Structure formats: structure tokens, C-alpha cells
PDB file of C-alpha atoms in Angstrom:
ATOM      1  CA  ALA J 396     -14.484   2.268   6.592  1.00  0.00           C
ATOM      2  CA  ILE J 397     -12.972  -1.546   6.419  1.00  0.00           C
ATOM      3  CA  ASP J 398     -16.212  -3.658   7.412  1.00  0.00           C
ATOM      4  CA  GLU J 399     -18.749  -1.801   5.716  1.00  0.00           C
ATOM      5  CA  ARG J 400     -16.746  -3.308   2.311  1.00  0.00           C
ATOM      6  CA  GLU J 401     -16.440  -6.420   3.748  1.00  0.00           C
ATOM      7  CA  ALA J 402     -12.280  -6.915   2.737  1.00  0.00           C
ATOM      8  CA  THR J 403     -10.050  -7.661   5.175  1.00  0.00           C
ATOM      9  CA  ALA J 404      -7.678  -5.394   6.878  1.00  0.00           C
ATOM     10  CA  ALA J 405      -4.157  -6.029   5.304  1.00  0.00           C
ATOM     11  CA  ILE J 406      -2.119  -3.605   7.644  1.00  0.00           C
ATOM     12  CA  PRO J 407       1.067  -4.720   8.827  1.00  0.00           C
ATOM     13  CA  PRO J 408       1.542  -4.421  12.538  1.00  0.00           C
ATOM     14  CA  ARG J 409       4.630  -3.148  14.155  1.00  0.00           C
ATOM     15  CA  LYS J 410       7.668  -5.494  14.529  1.00  0.00           C
ATOM     16  CA  ASP J 411       7.076  -5.745  18.391  1.00  0.00           C
ATOM     17  CA  ALA J 412       3.256  -4.700  18.287  1.00  0.00           C
ATOM     18  CA  LYS J 413       1.797  -7.092  20.909  1.00  0.00           C
ATOM     19  CA  ILE J 414      -1.654  -9.105  20.979  1.00  0.00           C
ATOM     20  CA  TRP J 415      -4.305  -6.765  21.837  1.00  0.00           C
ATOM     21  CA  PHE J 416      -7.451  -9.039  22.979  1.00  0.00           C
ATOM     22  CA  HIS J 417      -6.435 -13.119  24.358  1.00  0.00           C
ATOM     23  CA  GLY J 418      -8.708 -16.196  23.252  1.00  0.00           C
ATOM     24  CA  ASN J 419     -10.555 -15.643  26.258  1.00  0.00           C
ATOM     25  CA  ARG J 420     -13.283 -12.841  25.460  1.00  0.00           C
ATOM     26  CA  LYS J 421     -16.428 -12.841  23.906  1.00  0.00           C
ATOM     27  CA  GLY J 422     -16.437 -10.912  21.275  1.00  0.00           C
ATOM     28  CA  PRO J 423     -14.810 -10.531  17.825  1.00  0.00           C
ATOM     29  CA  ALA J 424     -11.756 -11.134  17.914  1.00  0.00           C
ATOM     30  CA  HIS J 425      -9.736  -8.002  16.664  1.00  0.00           C
ATOM     31  CA  PRO J 426      -8.626  -7.838  12.541  1.00  0.00           C
ATOM     32  CA  ARG J 427      -5.013  -7.196  13.665  1.00  0.00           C
ATOM     33  CA  ASP J 428      -4.549  -9.859  16.148  1.00  0.00           C
ATOM     34  CA  GLU J 429      -5.661 -11.777  13.793  1.00  0.00           C
ATOM     35  CA  ASN J 430      -3.039 -10.513  11.962  1.00  0.00           C
ATOM     36  CA  LEU J 431      -0.393 -10.619  14.487  1.00  0.00           C
ATOM     37  CA  ARG J 432      -1.494 -14.644  14.933  1.00  0.00           C
ATOM     38  CA  ARG J 433      -1.368 -15.627  10.883  1.00  0.00           C
ATOM     39  CA  ILE J 434       2.163 -13.525  11.182  1.00  0.00           C
ATOM     40  CA  ARG J 435       3.979 -15.737  13.999  1.00  0.00           C
ATOM     41  CA  LYS J 436       2.193 -18.836  11.538  1.00  0.00           C
ATOM     42  CA  VAL J 437       3.598 -18.036   9.234  1.00  0.00           C
ATOM     43  CA  ASP J 438       7.009 -15.125   8.968  1.00  0.00           C
ATOM     44  CA  ARG J 439       6.238 -10.991   7.963  1.00  0.00           C
ATOM     45  CA  SER J 440       6.746 -11.710   4.477  1.00  0.00           C
ATOM     46  CA  ALA J 441       5.002 -14.523   3.355  1.00  0.00           C
ATOM     47  CA  TRP J 442       1.884 -13.294   5.747  1.00  0.00           C
ATOM     48  CA  LYS J 443       2.072 -10.113   3.139  1.00  0.00           C
ATOM     49  CA  GLU J 444       2.119 -12.315   0.232  1.00  0.00           C
ATOM     50  CA  GLU J 445      -0.917 -13.789   1.562  1.00  0.00           C
ATOM     51  CA  VAL J 446      -2.824 -10.444   1.390  1.00  0.00           C
ATOM     52  CA  ASN J 447      -0.922  -9.166  -1.767  1.00  0.00           C
ATOM     53  CA  TYR J 448       0.855  -5.963   0.388  1.00  0.00           C
ATOM     54  CA  HIS J 449       2.419  -5.834  -2.188  1.00  0.00           C
ATOM     55  CA  ARG J 450       0.130  -4.149  -4.394  1.00  0.00           C
ATOM     56  CA  ARG J 451      -0.234  -1.879  -1.904  1.00  0.00           C
ATOM     57  CA  SER J 452       3.362  -0.477  -2.520  1.00  0.00           C
ATOM     58  CA  LEU J 453       3.556  -0.937  -6.323  1.00  0.00           C
ATOM     59  CA  SER J 454       0.371   1.625  -6.034  1.00  0.00           C
ATOM     60  CA  GLU J 455       2.660   3.717  -3.250  1.00  0.00           C
ATOM     61  CA  THR J 456       5.482   3.721  -5.708  1.00  0.00           C
ATOM     62  CA  GLY J 457       3.383   4.928  -8.798  1.00  0.00           C
ATOM     63  CA  MET J 458       2.203   6.975  -6.455  1.00  0.00           C
ATOM     64  CA  TYR J 459       4.995   8.805  -5.257  1.00  0.00           C
ATOM     65  CA  ARG J 460       5.898   8.176  -9.677  1.00  0.00           C
ATOM     66  CA  LEU J 461       3.656  10.086 -10.355  1.00  0.00           C
ATOM     67  CA  LYS J 462       4.261  13.798  -7.608  1.00  0.00           C
ATOM     68  CA  THR J 463       7.618  13.562  -8.558  1.00  0.00           C
ATOM     69  CA  VAL J 464       7.229  13.924 -11.729  1.00  0.00           C
ATOM     70  CA  PHE J 465       4.632  16.443 -12.081  1.00  0.00           C
ATOM     71  CA  THR J 466       4.232  18.920  -9.800  1.00  0.00           C
ATOM     72  CA  GLY J 467       1.397  16.829  -7.484  1.00  0.00           C
ATOM     73  CA  GLU J 468      -1.342  19.243  -8.366  1.00  0.00           C
ATOM     74  CA  VAL J 469      -4.133  20.308 -10.266  1.00  0.00           C
ATOM     75  CA  CYS J 470      -3.766  23.364 -11.816  1.00  0.00           C
ATOM     76  CA  ALA J 471      -7.358  23.516 -13.101  1.00  0.00           C
ATOM     77  CA  ARG J 472     -10.379  24.843 -11.552  1.00  0.00           C
ATOM     78  CA  LYS J 473     -13.202  22.664 -12.103  1.00  0.00           C
ATOM     79  CA  ILE J 474     -13.520  18.569 -11.630  1.00  0.00           C
ATOM     80  CA  ALA J 475     -14.488  18.038 -15.757  1.00  0.00           C
ATOM     81  CA  ALA J 476     -10.755  19.525 -16.415  1.00  0.00           C
ATOM     82  CA  GLN J 477      -9.020  18.842 -13.403  1.00  0.00           C
ATOM     83  CA  THR J 478     -10.422  15.208 -14.376  1.00  0.00           C
ATOM     84  CA  THR J 479      -8.771  15.664 -18.002  1.00  0.00           C
ATOM     85  CA  GLU J 480      -6.146  16.214 -16.340  1.00  0.00           C
ATOM     86  CA  LEU J 481      -4.618  13.612 -14.024  1.00  0.00           C
ATOM     87  CA  MET J 482      -5.556  11.148 -16.798  1.00  0.00           C
ATOM     88  CA  ILE J 483      -2.832  13.181 -19.031  1.00  0.00           C
ATOM     89  CA  GLU J 484      -0.399  13.054 -16.862  1.00  0.00           C
ATOM     90  CA  CYS J 485      -1.981   9.180 -15.731  1.00  0.00           C
ATOM     91  CA  LYS J 486      -0.458   8.216 -19.596  1.00  0.00           C
ATOM     92  CA  ALA J 487       1.534   9.904 -19.754  1.00  0.00           C
ATOM     93  CA  LEU J 488       3.915   8.873 -17.149  1.00  0.00           C
ATOM     94  CA  ASN J 489       2.398   5.185 -18.368  1.00  0.00           C
ATOM     95  CA  ARG J 490       4.112   5.240 -21.478  1.00  0.00           C
ATOM     96  CA  MET J 491       7.651   6.898 -19.619  1.00  0.00           C
ATOM     97  CA  THR J 492       7.037   3.675 -17.664  1.00  0.00           C
ATOM     98  CA  GLN J 493       6.892   1.678 -21.140  1.00  0.00           C
ATOM     99  CA  LEU J 494       9.732   3.312 -22.889  1.00  0.00           C
ATOM    100  CA  GLY J 495      11.744   1.612 -19.207  1.00  0.00           C
ATOM    101  CA  MET J 496      13.765   2.663 -16.249  1.00  0.00           C
ATOM    102  CA  PRO J 497      17.087   3.549 -16.894  1.00  0.00           C
ATOM    103  CA  ASP J 498      19.743   1.166 -16.159  1.00  0.00           C
ATOM    104  CA  CYS J 499      22.025   1.744 -13.023  1.00  0.00           C
ATOM    105  CA  TYR J 500      25.727   1.264 -13.109  1.00  0.00           C
ATOM    106  CA  ARG J 501      27.920   0.778 -10.442  1.00  0.00           C
ATOM    107  CA  VAL J 502      31.139   2.496 -10.907  1.00  0.00           C
ATOM    108  CA  ALA J 503      33.769   1.098  -9.408  1.00  0.00           C
ATOM    109  CA  ALA J 504      36.206   3.343  -7.303  1.00  0.00           C
TER     110      ALA J 504
END
């Protein structure tokens, strides 16, 4: 799917990952191996900045909030009504976010 969209794989490998295919093979380099090589060259946090990994994290956080605040289920039966329902939920969540997140304070014991 990534190749079909001509995109770059931004999937971070595990911290203990090993390179699958070393440079002495004739086929194209595996994207996972390229990610590992780049992570070893610069560190993991710099690699995440290079591939805009923070955008994925932000979108996952947004979906978590949407599913937590609202049930995560769609009640409408028809596609047009489902679209409307989800757009209303997104608009409401965006409005709540615009109003601001609550301030948290740690109470000294």
C-alpha cells in the first residue's frame, strides 16, 4: 500500500530491531532496513522529526479523544447521516479544544 501511494514508510522499528537484508544483495533495499540505518546514523528522535512522525501521534491522540468523549460508535444507518453525525462530533471536539485544555496542578502533600 505504501508503494502504491509512492509514500515513505514512517513506521519506527522496535528498539532491538536487526537489519534483515545487508548491502550485499541484488534486490532493492527494504524500507525497514533503511529506517534502521537512518536511526543508527542520527538518533531515534531526530529520525522521527525527519519523517514527521509527530503528525501520526497527534492524529492518534485526536482519534483517542473523539472515541473517549463520544462513544466511538456511529448511531445513524445511512452513509449521509453517518457523515453528518461524525462531522458534528468533530466540530464539537474542535470547539472544546479551542476553548482550552484544563490546567492541572499537583497538590503538595
